[in-house]
PDB file of C-alpha atoms in Angstrom:
ATOM      1  CA  MET A  12      18.684 -18.060  -4.636  1.00  0.00           C
ATOM      2  CA  ALA A  13      19.393 -17.693  -0.983  1.00  0.00           C
ATOM      3  CA  LEU A  14      20.163 -20.932   0.954  1.00  0.00           C
ATOM      4  CA  THR A  15      18.850 -20.994   4.754  1.00  0.00           C
ATOM      5  CA  ALA A  16      18.727 -23.540   7.422  1.00  0.00           C
ATOM      6  CA  PRO A  17      15.781 -24.208   9.707  1.00  0.00           C
ATOM      7  CA  VAL A  18      16.113 -23.518  13.408  1.00  0.00           C
ATOM      8  CA  GLY A  19      14.453 -26.598  14.233  1.00  0.00           C
ATOM      9  CA  LYS A  20      11.398 -27.121  16.677  1.00  0.00           C
ATOM     10  CA  LYS A  21      12.267 -25.745  20.284  1.00  0.00           C
ATOM     11  CA  PHE A  22      12.165 -28.882  22.722  1.00  0.00           C
ATOM     12  CA  GLU A  23       9.689 -28.654  25.388  1.00  0.00           C
ATOM     13  CA  PRO A  24      10.184 -30.754  28.458  1.00  0.00           C
ATOM     14  CA  VAL A  25       7.404 -33.002  30.104  1.00  0.00           C
ATOM     15  CA  PRO A  26       5.497 -30.988  32.863  1.00  0.00           C
ATOM     16  CA  LYS A  27       6.936 -31.099  36.154  1.00  0.00           C
ATOM     17  CA  GLY A  28       5.010 -32.662  39.254  1.00  0.00           C
ATOM     18  CA  ASN A  29       4.029 -36.265  40.028  1.00  0.00           C
ATOM     19  CA  HIS A  30       2.695 -38.277  37.004  1.00  0.00           C
ATOM     20  CA  VAL A  31       0.975 -41.896  36.741  1.00  0.00           C
ATOM     21  CA  ALA A  32       3.349 -43.777  34.640  1.00  0.00           C
ATOM     22  CA  ARG A  33       4.239 -46.986  33.362  1.00  0.00           C
ATOM     23  CA  LEU A  34       7.690 -48.617  32.459  1.00  0.00           C
ATOM     24  CA  TYR A  35       7.605 -49.618  28.743  1.00  0.00           C
ATOM     25  CA  LYS A  36      11.384 -49.867  27.562  1.00  0.00           C
ATOM     26  CA  ILE A  37      14.501 -50.938  28.888  1.00  0.00           C
ATOM     27  CA  ILE A  38      17.682 -50.690  26.705  1.00  0.00           C
ATOM     28  CA  HIS A  39      20.773 -52.563  28.014  1.00  0.00           C
ATOM     29  CA  ILE A  40      23.417 -50.515  26.424  1.00  0.00           C
ATOM     30  CA  GLY A  41      26.304 -52.561  27.420  1.00  0.00           C
ATOM     31  CA  THR A  42      29.907 -51.942  29.046  1.00  0.00           C
ATOM     32  CA  ILE A  43      31.080 -48.764  28.143  1.00  0.00           C
ATOM     33  CA  GLU A  44      33.552 -46.456  29.043  1.00  0.00           C
ATOM     34  CA  ASP A  45      32.724 -44.016  31.893  1.00  0.00           C
ATOM     35  CA  THR A  46      34.342 -41.139  33.494  1.00  0.00           C
ATOM     36  CA  TRP A  47      33.725 -40.260  37.252  1.00  0.00           C
ATOM     37  CA  GLN A  48      35.811 -37.903  39.307  1.00  0.00           C
ATOM     38  CA  GLY A  49      38.677 -38.095  36.694  1.00  0.00           C
ATOM     39  CA  GLU A  50      38.922 -41.916  36.664  1.00  0.00           C
ATOM     40  CA  THR A  51      37.633 -43.945  33.498  1.00  0.00           C
ATOM     41  CA  LYS A  52      36.374 -47.330  33.819  1.00  0.00           C
ATOM     42  CA  LEU A  53      34.477 -50.014  31.803  1.00  0.00           C
ATOM     43  CA  VAL A  54      31.015 -49.762  33.426  1.00  0.00           C
ATOM     44  CA  ASP A  55      27.859 -51.733  32.062  1.00  0.00           C
ATOM     45  CA  LYS A  56      25.013 -49.448  31.375  1.00  0.00           C
ATOM     46  CA  VAL A  57      21.270 -49.439  31.098  1.00  0.00           C
ATOM     47  CA  GLN A  58      18.211 -46.736  30.355  1.00  0.00           C
ATOM     48  CA  LEU A  59      14.731 -47.140  31.469  1.00  0.00           C
ATOM     49  CA  THR A  60      11.817 -45.163  29.588  1.00  0.00           C
ATOM     50  CA  PHE A  61       8.439 -44.623  30.901  1.00  0.00           C
ATOM     51  CA  GLU A  62       5.020 -43.318  29.271  1.00  0.00           C
ATOM     52  CA  LEU A  63       3.090 -40.496  30.989  1.00  0.00           C
ATOM     53  CA  CYS A  64      -0.203 -41.956  31.073  1.00  0.00           C
ATOM     54  CA  ASN A  65      -2.131 -38.739  31.504  1.00  0.00           C
ATOM     55  CA  GLU A  66       0.128 -36.281  29.590  1.00  0.00           C
ATOM     56  CA  LYS A  67      -0.674 -36.752  25.859  1.00  0.00           C
ATOM     57  CA  LYS A  68       0.182 -34.889  22.770  1.00  0.00           C
ATOM     58  CA  THR A  69      -0.653 -35.326  18.982  1.00  0.00           C
ATOM     59  CA  PHE A  70       2.540 -35.793  17.282  1.00  0.00           C
ATOM     60  CA  LYS A  71       1.290 -35.913  13.793  1.00  0.00           C
ATOM     61  CA  ASP A  72      -1.946 -34.594  12.097  1.00  0.00           C
ATOM     62  CA  GLY A  73      -4.604 -36.975  12.133  1.00  0.00           C
ATOM     63  CA  ASP A  74      -3.146 -39.442  14.645  1.00  0.00           C
ATOM     64  CA  GLU A  75      -4.526 -40.073  17.870  1.00  0.00           C
ATOM     65  CA  PRO A  76      -2.834 -38.248  20.922  1.00  0.00           C
ATOM     66  CA  ARG A  77      -0.282 -40.514  22.550  1.00  0.00           C
ATOM     67  CA  PRO A  78       1.325 -40.364  25.927  1.00  0.00           C
ATOM     68  CA  LEU A  79       4.611 -38.388  26.464  1.00  0.00           C
ATOM     69  CA  ALA A  80       7.711 -40.228  27.422  1.00  0.00           C
ATOM     70  CA  ILE A  81      10.555 -39.618  29.961  1.00  0.00           C
ATOM     71  CA  SER A  82      13.784 -41.583  29.960  1.00  0.00           C
ATOM     72  CA  THR A  83      16.300 -41.999  32.903  1.00  0.00           C
ATOM     73  CA  PRO A  84      19.815 -40.840  32.299  1.00  0.00           C
ATOM     74  CA  ILE A  85      22.163 -43.569  31.191  1.00  0.00           C
ATOM     75  CA  LEU A  86      22.538 -45.522  34.508  1.00  0.00           C
ATOM     76  CA  THR A  87      24.958 -48.233  35.801  1.00  0.00           C
ATOM     77  CA  LEU A  88      23.705 -51.593  35.716  1.00  0.00           C
ATOM     78  CA  SER A  89      23.958 -51.937  39.518  1.00  0.00           C
ATOM     79  CA  MET A  90      21.751 -52.913  42.368  1.00  0.00           C
ATOM     80  CA  ASN A  91      24.505 -51.843  44.711  1.00  0.00           C
ATOM     81  CA  GLU A  92      22.686 -50.327  48.081  1.00  0.00           C
ATOM     82  CA  LYS A  93      23.577 -46.617  46.690  1.00  0.00           C
ATOM     83  CA  ALA A  94      23.248 -47.134  43.136  1.00  0.00           C
ATOM     84  CA  THR A  95      20.559 -44.854  41.206  1.00  0.00           C
ATOM     85  CA  LEU A  96      18.711 -48.081  39.713  1.00  0.00           C
ATOM     86  CA  ARG A  97      18.228 -49.783  42.866  1.00  0.00           C
ATOM     87  CA  LYS A  98      16.455 -46.795  44.484  1.00  0.00           C
ATOM     88  CA  LEU A  99      14.613 -46.264  41.283  1.00  0.00           C
ATOM     89  CA  VAL A 100      13.351 -50.196  41.266  1.00  0.00           C
ATOM     90  CA  GLU A 101      12.460 -49.801  45.020  1.00  0.00           C
ATOM     91  CA  GLY A 102      10.486 -46.939  44.533  1.00  0.00           C
ATOM     92  CA  ILE A 103       8.429 -48.735  41.758  1.00  0.00           C
ATOM     93  CA  ILE A 104       7.787 -51.698  43.799  1.00  0.00           C
ATOM     94  CA  GLY A 105       7.376 -49.725  47.215  1.00  0.00           C
ATOM     95  CA  THR A 106       9.578 -52.130  49.025  1.00  0.00           C
ATOM     96  CA  ALA A 107      13.378 -52.174  50.295  1.00  0.00           C
ATOM     97  CA  LEU A 108      15.179 -54.829  49.050  1.00  0.00           C
ATOM     98  CA  THR A 109      17.817 -56.927  50.868  1.00  0.00           C
ATOM     99  CA  ASP A 110      21.220 -57.411  49.090  1.00  0.00           C
ATOM    100  CA  LYS A 111      20.301 -61.057  48.240  1.00  0.00           C
ATOM    101  CA  GLU A 112      17.110 -60.095  46.859  1.00  0.00           C
ATOM    102  CA  ALA A 113      18.471 -57.231  44.840  1.00  0.00           C
ATOM    103  CA  GLU A 114      21.244 -59.178  43.311  1.00  0.00           C
ATOM    104  CA  ILE A 115      18.697 -61.556  41.875  1.00  0.00           C
ATOM    105  CA  PHE A 116      16.191 -58.798  40.937  1.00  0.00           C
ATOM    106  CA  ASP A 117      15.152 -59.235  37.349  1.00  0.00           C
ATOM    107  CA  ILE A 118      14.500 -55.459  36.257  1.00  0.00           C
ATOM    108  CA  GLU A 119      12.547 -56.885  32.986  1.00  0.00           C
ATOM    109  CA  GLN A 120       9.759 -57.778  35.331  1.00  0.00           C
ATOM    110  CA  LEU A 121       8.694 -54.313  35.828  1.00  0.00           C
ATOM    111  CA  LEU A 122       7.973 -53.753  31.891  1.00  0.00           C
ATOM    112  CA  GLY A 123       4.295 -52.402  31.875  1.00  0.00           C
ATOM    113  CA  GLU A 124       4.497 -51.875  35.712  1.00  0.00           C
ATOM    114  CA  ALA A 125       2.446 -48.728  36.698  1.00  0.00           C
ATOM    115  CA  CYS A 126       4.050 -46.300  39.180  1.00  0.00           C
ATOM    116  CA  LEU A 127       4.098 -42.551  40.194  1.00  0.00           C
ATOM    117  CA  LEU A 128       7.157 -40.495  38.895  1.00  0.00           C
ATOM    118  CA  ASN A 129       8.056 -37.548  40.344  1.00  0.00           C
ATOM    119  CA  VAL A 130       9.622 -35.042  37.724  1.00  0.00           C
ATOM    120  CA  ILE A 131      11.620 -32.077  38.331  1.00  0.00           C
ATOM    121  CA  HIS A 132      12.985 -29.296  36.023  1.00  0.00           C
ATOM    122  CA  LYS A 133      16.705 -28.288  35.647  1.00  0.00           C
ATOM    123  CA  ASP A 134      18.498 -25.784  33.908  1.00  0.00           C
ATOM    124  CA  SER A 135      20.783 -27.019  31.405  1.00  0.00           C
ATOM    125  CA  PRO A 136      23.158 -25.496  28.400  1.00  0.00           C
ATOM    126  CA  LYS A 137      20.305 -26.537  25.993  1.00  0.00           C
ATOM    127  CA  GLY A 138      17.449 -25.164  27.914  1.00  0.00           C
ATOM    128  CA  ILE A 139      15.080 -26.454  30.544  1.00  0.00           C
ATOM    129  CA  ARG A 140      15.275 -30.382  30.917  1.00  0.00           C
ATOM    130  CA  ALA A 141      12.963 -32.722  32.808  1.00  0.00           C
ATOM    131  CA  ASN A 142      14.570 -35.080  35.011  1.00  0.00           C
ATOM    132  CA  ILE A 143      12.939 -38.113  37.039  1.00  0.00           C
ATOM    133  CA  GLN A 144      13.494 -37.413  40.839  1.00  0.00           C
ATOM    134  CA  GLY A 145      12.005 -40.432  42.100  1.00  0.00           C
ATOM    135  CA  ALA A 146       9.217 -43.183  41.962  1.00  0.00           C
ATOM    136  CA  SER A 147       6.752 -44.690  44.286  1.00  0.00           C
ATOM    137  CA  PRO A 148       3.848 -46.904  43.781  1.00  0.00           C
ATOM    138  CA  LEU A 149       0.488 -45.467  42.954  1.00  0.00           C
ATOM    139  CA  PRO A 150      -1.634 -44.401  45.934  1.00  0.00           C
ATOM    140  CA  LYS A 151      -4.399 -46.448  47.150  1.00  0.00           C
ATOM    141  CA  GLY A 152      -7.417 -45.990  45.058  1.00  0.00           C
ATOM    142  CA  MET A 153      -5.654 -44.726  42.046  1.00  0.00           C
ATOM    143  CA  THR A 154      -5.378 -46.579  38.722  1.00  0.00           C
ATOM    144  CA  ALA A 155      -3.343 -46.555  36.031  1.00  0.00           C
ATOM    145  CA  PRO A 156      -4.708 -46.567  32.101  1.00  0.00           C
ATOM    146  CA  ASP A 157      -3.858 -49.394  30.025  1.00  0.00           C
ATOM    147  CA  MET A 158      -0.457 -49.000  28.415  1.00  0.00           C
ATOM    148  CA  VAL A 159      -0.397 -47.480  24.814  1.00  0.00           C
ATOM    149  CA  ASN A 160       3.542 -48.260  23.489  1.00  0.00           C
ATOM    150  CA  GLU A 161       4.702 -51.654  23.388  1.00  0.00           C
ATOM    151  CA  ALA A 162       6.637 -53.005  26.298  1.00  0.00           C
ATOM    152  CA  ARG A 163      10.279 -53.655  24.846  1.00  0.00           C
ATOM    153  CA  SER A 164      13.597 -54.868  26.310  1.00  0.00           C
ATOM    154  CA  ILE A 165      16.481 -54.235  23.828  1.00  0.00           C
ATOM    155  CA  ASP A 166      19.413 -55.938  25.090  1.00  0.00           C
ATOM    156  CA  VAL A 167      22.794 -55.490  23.277  1.00  0.00           C
ATOM    157  CA  ASN A 168      23.789 -59.326  23.788  1.00  0.00           C
ATOM    158  CA  THR A 169      20.630 -60.225  21.668  1.00  0.00           C
ATOM    159  CA  ALA A 170      19.198 -57.266  19.615  1.00  0.00           C
ATOM    160  CA  SER A 171      19.605 -57.486  15.760  1.00  0.00           C
ATOM    161  CA  GLN A 172      21.687 -54.676  14.096  1.00  0.00           C
ATOM    162  CA  ILE A 173      18.158 -53.321  12.645  1.00  0.00           C
ATOM    163  CA  GLU A 174      16.882 -52.844  16.197  1.00  0.00           C
ATOM    164  CA  ILE A 175      20.056 -51.242  17.303  1.00  0.00           C
ATOM    165  CA  ARG A 176      20.182 -49.098  14.211  1.00  0.00           C
ATOM    166  CA  ASP A 177      16.562 -47.747  14.802  1.00  0.00           C
ATOM    167  CA  LEU A 178      17.552 -46.513  18.591  1.00  0.00           C
ATOM    168  CA  PRO A 179      17.947 -42.819  19.298  1.00  0.00           C
ATOM    169  CA  ASN A 180      21.503 -41.548  17.554  1.00  0.00           C
ATOM    170  CA  PHE A 181      22.916 -40.998  21.152  1.00  0.00           C
ATOM    171  CA  ILE A 182      22.110 -44.336  22.500  1.00  0.00           C
ATOM    172  CA  ARG A 183      22.850 -46.299  19.590  1.00  0.00           C
ATOM    173  CA  GLU A 184      26.328 -44.562  19.459  1.00  0.00           C
ATOM    174  CA  LYS A 185      27.090 -45.548  23.019  1.00  0.00           C
ATOM    175  CA  MET A 186      26.060 -49.134  22.398  1.00  0.00           C
ATOM    176  CA  GLU A 187      28.162 -49.334  19.380  1.00  0.00           C
ATOM    177  CA  THR A 188      31.166 -48.728  21.478  1.00  0.00           C
ATOM    178  CA  SER A 189      30.071 -51.306  23.974  1.00  0.00           C
ATOM    179  CA  LYS A 190      32.497 -54.455  24.608  1.00  0.00           C
ATOM    180  CA  GLU A 191      29.333 -56.492  24.029  1.00  0.00           C
ATOM    181  CA  TYR A 192      28.476 -54.885  20.676  1.00  0.00           C
ATOM    182  CA  GLN A 193      32.029 -55.183  19.517  1.00  0.00           C
ATOM    183  CA  GLN A 194      32.313 -58.837  20.502  1.00  0.00           C
ATOM    184  CA  ARG A 195      29.215 -59.420  18.145  1.00  0.00           C
ATOM    185  CA  PHE A 196      29.462 -57.000  15.256  1.00  0.00           C
ATOM    186  CA  GLY A 197      33.356 -55.562  15.592  1.00  0.00           C
ATOM    187  CA  GLU A 198      36.088 -56.198  13.337  1.00  0.00           C
ATOM    188  CA  GLY A 199      36.986 -60.061  13.577  1.00  0.00           C
ATOM    189  CA  ALA A 200      33.371 -60.756  15.135  1.00  0.00           C
ATOM    190  CA  GLN A 201      31.998 -64.165  14.165  1.00  0.00           C
ATOM    191  CA  ALA A 202      28.943 -63.961  11.645  1.00  0.00           C
ATOM    192  CA  GLU A 203      26.091 -66.307  11.872  1.00  0.00           C
ATOM    193  CA  GLY A 204      27.504 -69.950  11.427  1.00  0.00           C
ATOM    194  CA  GLY A 205      30.538 -69.237  12.928  1.00  0.00           C
ATOM    195  CA  VAL A 206      32.110 -67.540   9.668  1.00  0.00           C
ATOM    196  CA  THR A 207      34.432 -64.703  10.185  1.00  0.00           C
ATOM    197  CA  LYS A 208      34.934 -62.051   7.420  1.00  0.00           C
ATOM    198  CA  ASP A 209      38.346 -63.264   6.805  1.00  0.00           C
ATOM    199  CA  ASP A 210      36.636 -66.529   5.695  1.00  0.00           C
ATOM    200  CA  ILE A 211      34.815 -65.258   2.918  1.00  0.00           C
ATOM    201  CA  PRO A 212      36.916 -65.891  -0.296  1.00  0.00           C
ATOM    202  CA  PHE A 213      35.999 -62.750  -1.902  1.00  0.00           C
TER     203      PHE A 213
END
């Protein structure tokens, strides 16, 4: 009997252009190693995911069409004036923040917020990829449909291991290397009630 392996479905990027979108998921990955220009540092990371309200697809036979989604790259959790996250936040709210405002801005308050996302296509070794180029408020008179996906914030500091296990593999593996995850679940981490693995007599 021949043993063959499936090629797999071809990945199709979301269409390029401007899209009415809503932010529906924030994942706080935690503090992980990040290499930039040959220098490796420990950096706090986050990822934001948007649903594209008017771009829908039927993912399973018999199901209703659901919005396509697009995520940012893994971003540094920084509101420095040059940080990508700050530029994205300012685009969504349509306001330039002062450094003082940026320092105390809670990005979780943006969950469910509607905006206009500019999506571009770029070549990569795995084919064409869709990237978020920028965000802006909805133009006057334009409205966004109600959000379909549940608004979720998944934080390495509070998420259960079940929630973490259900994350996309790439994100889960990053989170599992984070300082915060290791402090909570790594070797020697305290279990509920302050008991460590070494305290268990069997």
